[in-house]
Amino acid sequence: MKKLLLIVLTVLSLLMFTLSGCSSAESKEDSSAGGSSAGKESASRLEENTSEETGEASPEASETSAEMPSVQKTEEDDETALYFSVKEYKFTVNSSIDEIIAAIGEPMDTFVTSSCAYQGDDYTYYFDGFEVVANTDEEGVNRLTSITLDDDTVKTPEGLRIGMDKEEALSLMDIEPQINGSVYTFTSGYCMLRVQFGNDDCIKAIQYLLSQR
């Protein structure tokens, strides 16, 4: 009888030990899982705080699209003393190319290319002795962004022409130039007149451009 009772107690002890071990293992697994989850959340918060402290933006936020500026219509009172004249018709940068063609006639040739300075395309119109480049403004009007004299058959209203001596050329201008090496820039209103001199101190290039303001 005592022997039977001893066997029963031994079996019960083993059963309780086994159950206790399973419970402990489950508790460890739960604790381990909970610790792992908490660790992930903590790591996530750490990454966010580090990003905020360093000011680092996400790749999506750091990507920006640099837009080219568009040609703007100038105000009526924003006058300029610098202009070009053909057949007694005066025009300057920001003038409408359609109005110019109506006044002086059709160009000899045209060329279209993607603009390097403004939005959209540049339209180059070739005339006898000079060429102009136009770009479309926000209102859909093709306005001049530059006027370039090609040879000495044409001259500015002041009398500047390609091949002219520097001393004579400067004596014809009433505007004080900004000098950058061989390039003399005369600015009035929204127009710049750039004159480049060669090694012989004679004009080698004349160009009207929109002023950078």
GROMACS .gro file of C-alpha atoms in nm:
model
  213
    1MET     CA    1   0.000   0.000   0.000
    2LYS     CA    2   0.278   0.240   0.099
    3LYS     CA    3   0.464   0.144  -0.217
    4LEU     CA    4   0.162   0.232  -0.435
    5LEU     CA    5   0.117   0.563  -0.259
    6LEU     CA    6   0.484   0.648  -0.318
    7ILE     CA    7   0.451   0.577  -0.690
    8VAL     CA    8   0.141   0.801  -0.716
    9LEU     CA    9   0.317   1.088  -0.538
   10THR     CA   10   0.620   1.053  -0.765
   11VAL     CA   11   0.404   1.067  -1.078
   12LEU     CA   12   0.219   1.374  -0.949
   13SER     CA   13   0.549   1.547  -0.871
   14LEU     CA   14   0.681   1.481  -1.219
   15LEU     CA   15   0.354   1.606  -1.375
   16MET     CA   16   0.363   1.929  -1.172
   17PHE     CA   17   0.730   1.985  -1.266
   18THR     CA   18   0.649   1.939  -1.631
   19LEU     CA   19   0.356   2.181  -1.617
   20SER     CA   20   0.570   2.432  -1.430
   21GLY     CA   21   0.839   2.409  -1.698
   22CYS     CA   22   0.593   2.467  -1.981
   23SER     CA   23   0.448   2.768  -1.800
   24SER     CA   24   0.795   2.910  -1.750
   25ALA     CA   25   0.886   2.855  -2.113
   26GLU     CA   26   0.565   3.023  -2.230
   27SER     CA   27   0.636   3.313  -1.997
   28LYS     CA   28   0.986   3.349  -2.141
   29GLU     CA   29   0.853   3.341  -2.497
   30ASP     CA   30   0.596   3.609  -2.415
   31SER     CA   31   0.861   3.820  -2.246
   32SER     CA   32   1.098   3.774  -2.538
   33ALA     CA   33   0.829   3.867  -2.790
   34GLY     CA   34   0.728   4.170  -2.589
   35GLY     CA   35   1.088   4.282  -2.556
   36SER     CA   36   1.144   4.244  -2.930
   37SER     CA   37   0.837   4.452  -3.013
   38ALA     CA   38   0.934   4.721  -2.768
   39GLY     CA   39   1.285   4.721  -2.910
   40LYS     CA   40   1.154   4.774  -3.264
   41GLU     CA   41   0.933   5.062  -3.150
   42SER     CA   42   1.221   5.218  -2.959
   43ALA     CA   43   1.453   5.182  -3.257
   44SER     CA   44   1.189   5.337  -3.480
   45ARG     CA   45   1.151   5.636  -3.248
   46LEU     CA   46   1.529   5.669  -3.232
   47GLU     CA   47   1.554   5.682  -3.610
   48GLU     CA   48   1.280   5.946  -3.625
   49ASN     CA   49   1.447   6.158  -3.355
   50THR     CA   50   1.785   6.128  -3.526
   51SER     CA   51   1.632   6.237  -3.855
   52GLU     CA   52   1.465   6.535  -3.687
   53GLU     CA   53   1.780   6.638  -3.500
   54THR     CA   54   2.005   6.615  -3.804
   55GLY     CA   55   1.747   6.776  -4.031
   56GLU     CA   56   1.785   6.501  -4.287
   57ALA     CA   57   1.491   6.482  -4.523
   58SER     CA   58   1.355   6.176  -4.691
   59PRO     CA   59   1.467   6.114  -5.051
   60GLU     CA   60   1.119   6.211  -5.171
   61ALA     CA   61   1.131   6.542  -4.983
   62SER     CA   62   1.483   6.622  -5.100
   63GLU     CA   63   1.396   6.585  -5.467
   64THR     CA   64   1.308   6.923  -5.616
   65SER     CA   65   1.233   7.021  -5.973
   66ALA     CA   66   1.418   7.336  -6.071
   67GLU     CA   67   1.191   7.531  -6.302
   68MET     CA   68   1.330   7.769  -6.560
   69PRO     CA   69   1.201   8.127  -6.538
   70SER     CA   70   0.953   8.252  -6.794
   71VAL     CA   71   0.975   8.575  -6.989
   72GLN     CA   72   0.775   8.844  -6.812
   73LYS     CA   73   0.585   9.128  -6.971
   74THR     CA   74   0.734   9.458  -6.856
   75GLU     CA   75   0.525   9.734  -6.706
   76GLU     CA   76   0.431  10.021  -6.936
   77ASP     CA   77   0.619  10.272  -6.719
   78ASP     CA   78   0.932  10.054  -6.709
   79GLU     CA   79   1.098  10.235  -6.998
   80THR     CA   80   1.443  10.179  -7.139
   81ALA     CA   81   1.671  10.409  -7.332
   82LEU     CA   82   1.830  10.116  -7.512
   83TYR     CA   83   1.661   9.997  -7.829
   84PHE     CA   84   1.734   9.884  -8.185
   85SER     CA   85   1.591  10.041  -8.498
   86VAL     CA   86   1.515   9.899  -8.844
   87LYS     CA   87   1.331  10.091  -9.116
   88GLU     CA   88   1.261  10.364  -8.858
   89TYR     CA   89   1.081  10.105  -8.643
   90LYS     CA   90   1.212  10.097  -8.285
   91PHE     CA   91   1.208   9.781  -8.077
   92THR     CA   92   1.401   9.628  -7.789
   93VAL     CA   93   1.409   9.314  -7.573
   94ASN     CA   94   1.065   9.212  -7.451
   95SER     CA   95   0.904   9.347  -7.769
   96SER     CA   96   0.657   9.119  -7.949
   97ILE     CA   97   0.814   8.939  -8.243
   98ASP     CA   98   0.481   8.941  -8.427
   99GLU     CA   99   0.469   9.321  -8.410
  100ILE     CA  100   0.830   9.344  -8.528
  101ILE     CA  101   0.768   9.117  -8.829
  102ALA     CA  102   0.457   9.318  -8.917
  103ALA     CA  103   0.668   9.636  -8.915
  104ILE     CA  104   0.994   9.528  -9.084
  105GLY     CA  105   0.894   9.219  -9.283
  106GLU     CA  106   0.946   8.843  -9.269
  107PRO     CA  107   1.280   8.699  -9.151
  108MET     CA  108   1.512   8.524  -9.394
  109ASP     CA  109   1.510   8.210  -9.182
  110THR     CA  110   1.397   8.077  -8.843
  111PHE     CA  111   1.528   7.817  -8.602
  112VAL     CA  112   1.366   7.654  -8.297
  113THR     CA  113   1.554   7.495  -8.009
  114SER     CA  114   1.494   7.408  -7.644
  115SER     CA  115   1.569   7.712  -7.428
  116CYS     CA  116   1.870   7.710  -7.195
  117ALA     CA  117   1.758   8.019  -7.002
  118TYR     CA  118   1.378   8.021  -7.006
  119GLN     CA  119   1.085   7.782  -7.013
  120GLY     CA  120   0.986   7.611  -7.336
  121ASP     CA  121   1.154   7.677  -7.672
  122ASP     CA  122   1.363   7.961  -7.808
  123TYR     CA  123   1.270   8.093  -8.154
  124THR     CA  124   1.556   8.249  -8.349
  125TYR     CA  125   1.467   8.480  -8.639
  126TYR     CA  126   1.739   8.575  -8.888
  127PHE     CA  127   1.721   8.912  -9.062
  128ASP     CA  128   1.968   9.096  -9.285
  129GLY     CA  129   2.262   9.187  -9.058
  130PHE     CA  130   2.108   9.085  -8.727
  131GLU     CA  131   1.913   8.812  -8.550
  132VAL     CA  132   1.667   8.803  -8.261
  133VAL     CA  133   1.564   8.532  -8.016
  134ALA     CA  134   1.212   8.515  -7.874
  135ASN     CA  135   1.050   8.310  -7.599
  136THR     CA  136   0.680   8.272  -7.515
  137ASP     CA  137   0.562   8.458  -7.205
  138GLU     CA  138   0.282   8.353  -6.967
  139GLU     CA  139   0.025   8.523  -7.188
  140GLY     CA  140   0.133   8.330  -7.496
  141VAL     CA  141   0.315   8.622  -7.662
  142ASN     CA  142   0.656   8.557  -7.821
  143ARG     CA  143   0.880   8.827  -7.674
  144LEU     CA  144   1.240   8.907  -7.760
  145THR     CA  145   1.504   8.795  -7.512
  146SER     CA  146   1.800   8.904  -7.724
  147ILE     CA  147   1.903   9.103  -8.030
  148THR     CA  148   2.242   9.029  -8.187
  149LEU     CA  149   2.416   9.232  -8.455
  150ASP     CA  150   2.587   8.996  -8.701
  151ASP     CA  151   2.801   9.231  -8.911
  152ASP     CA  152   2.894   9.593  -8.977
  153THR     CA  153   2.605   9.655  -9.219
  154VAL     CA  154   2.386   9.750  -8.921
  155LYS     CA  155   2.448   9.970  -8.618
  156THR     CA  156   2.279  10.075  -8.295
  157PRO     CA  157   2.089  10.407  -8.277
  158GLU     CA  158   2.392  10.547  -8.089
  159GLY     CA  159   2.612  10.455  -8.385
  160LEU     CA  160   2.788  10.148  -8.247
  161ARG     CA  161   2.882   9.890  -8.511
  162ILE     CA  162   3.109   9.588  -8.534
  163GLY     CA  163   3.467   9.689  -8.612
  164MET     CA  164   3.441  10.033  -8.446
  165ASP     CA  165   3.733  10.155  -8.233
  166LYS     CA  166   3.677  10.139  -7.855
  167GLU     CA  167   3.753  10.506  -7.791
  168GLU     CA  168   3.505  10.617  -8.054
  169ALA     CA  169   3.243  10.366  -7.937
  170LEU     CA  170   3.260  10.473  -7.572
  171SER     CA  171   3.235  10.839  -7.669
  172LEU     CA  172   2.894  10.766  -7.824
  173MET     CA  173   2.741  10.617  -7.507
  174ASP     CA  174   2.583  10.831  -7.234
  175ILE     CA  175   2.540  10.534  -6.994
  176GLU     CA  176   2.823  10.435  -6.760
  177PRO     CA  177   2.925  10.077  -6.842
  178GLN     CA  178   3.000   9.785  -6.615
  179ILE     CA  179   3.333   9.645  -6.728
  180ASN     CA  180   3.422   9.276  -6.713
  181GLY     CA  181   3.744   9.218  -6.904
  182SER     CA  182   3.676   9.291  -7.270
  183VAL     CA  183   3.296   9.311  -7.220
  184TYR     CA  184   3.131   9.647  -7.151
  185THR     CA  185   2.768   9.625  -7.032
  186PHE     CA  186   2.536   9.926  -7.053
  187THR     CA  187   2.209   9.885  -6.859
  188SER     CA  188   1.889  10.086  -6.877
  189GLY     CA  189   1.557   9.965  -6.739
  190TYR     CA  190   1.503   9.602  -6.833
  191CYS     CA  191   1.760   9.604  -7.116
  192MET     CA  192   2.135   9.541  -7.123
  193LEU     CA  193   2.356   9.630  -7.418
  194ARG     CA  194   2.671   9.420  -7.415
  195VAL     CA  195   2.966   9.524  -7.628
  196GLN     CA  196   3.271   9.303  -7.656
  197PHE     CA  197   3.606   9.434  -7.780
  198GLY     CA  198   3.874   9.225  -7.945
  199ASN     CA  199   4.251   9.231  -7.891
  200ASP     CA  200   4.274   9.517  -8.141
  201ASP     CA  201   4.038   9.726  -7.922
  202CYS     CA  202   3.768   9.717  -8.188
  203ILE     CA  203   3.411   9.596  -8.137
  204LYS     CA  204   3.374   9.225  -8.218
  205ALA     CA  205   3.021   9.165  -8.080
  206ILE     CA  206   2.709   9.367  -7.994
  207GLN     CA  207   2.407   9.217  -7.822
  208TYR     CA  208   2.093   9.336  -7.639
  209LEU     CA  209   1.970   9.116  -7.351
  210LEU     CA  210   1.709   9.122  -7.077
  211SER     CA  211   1.861   9.264  -6.761
  212GLN     CA  212   1.897   9.024  -6.466
  213ARG     CA  213   1.674   9.194  -6.211
   0.00000   0.00000   0.00000
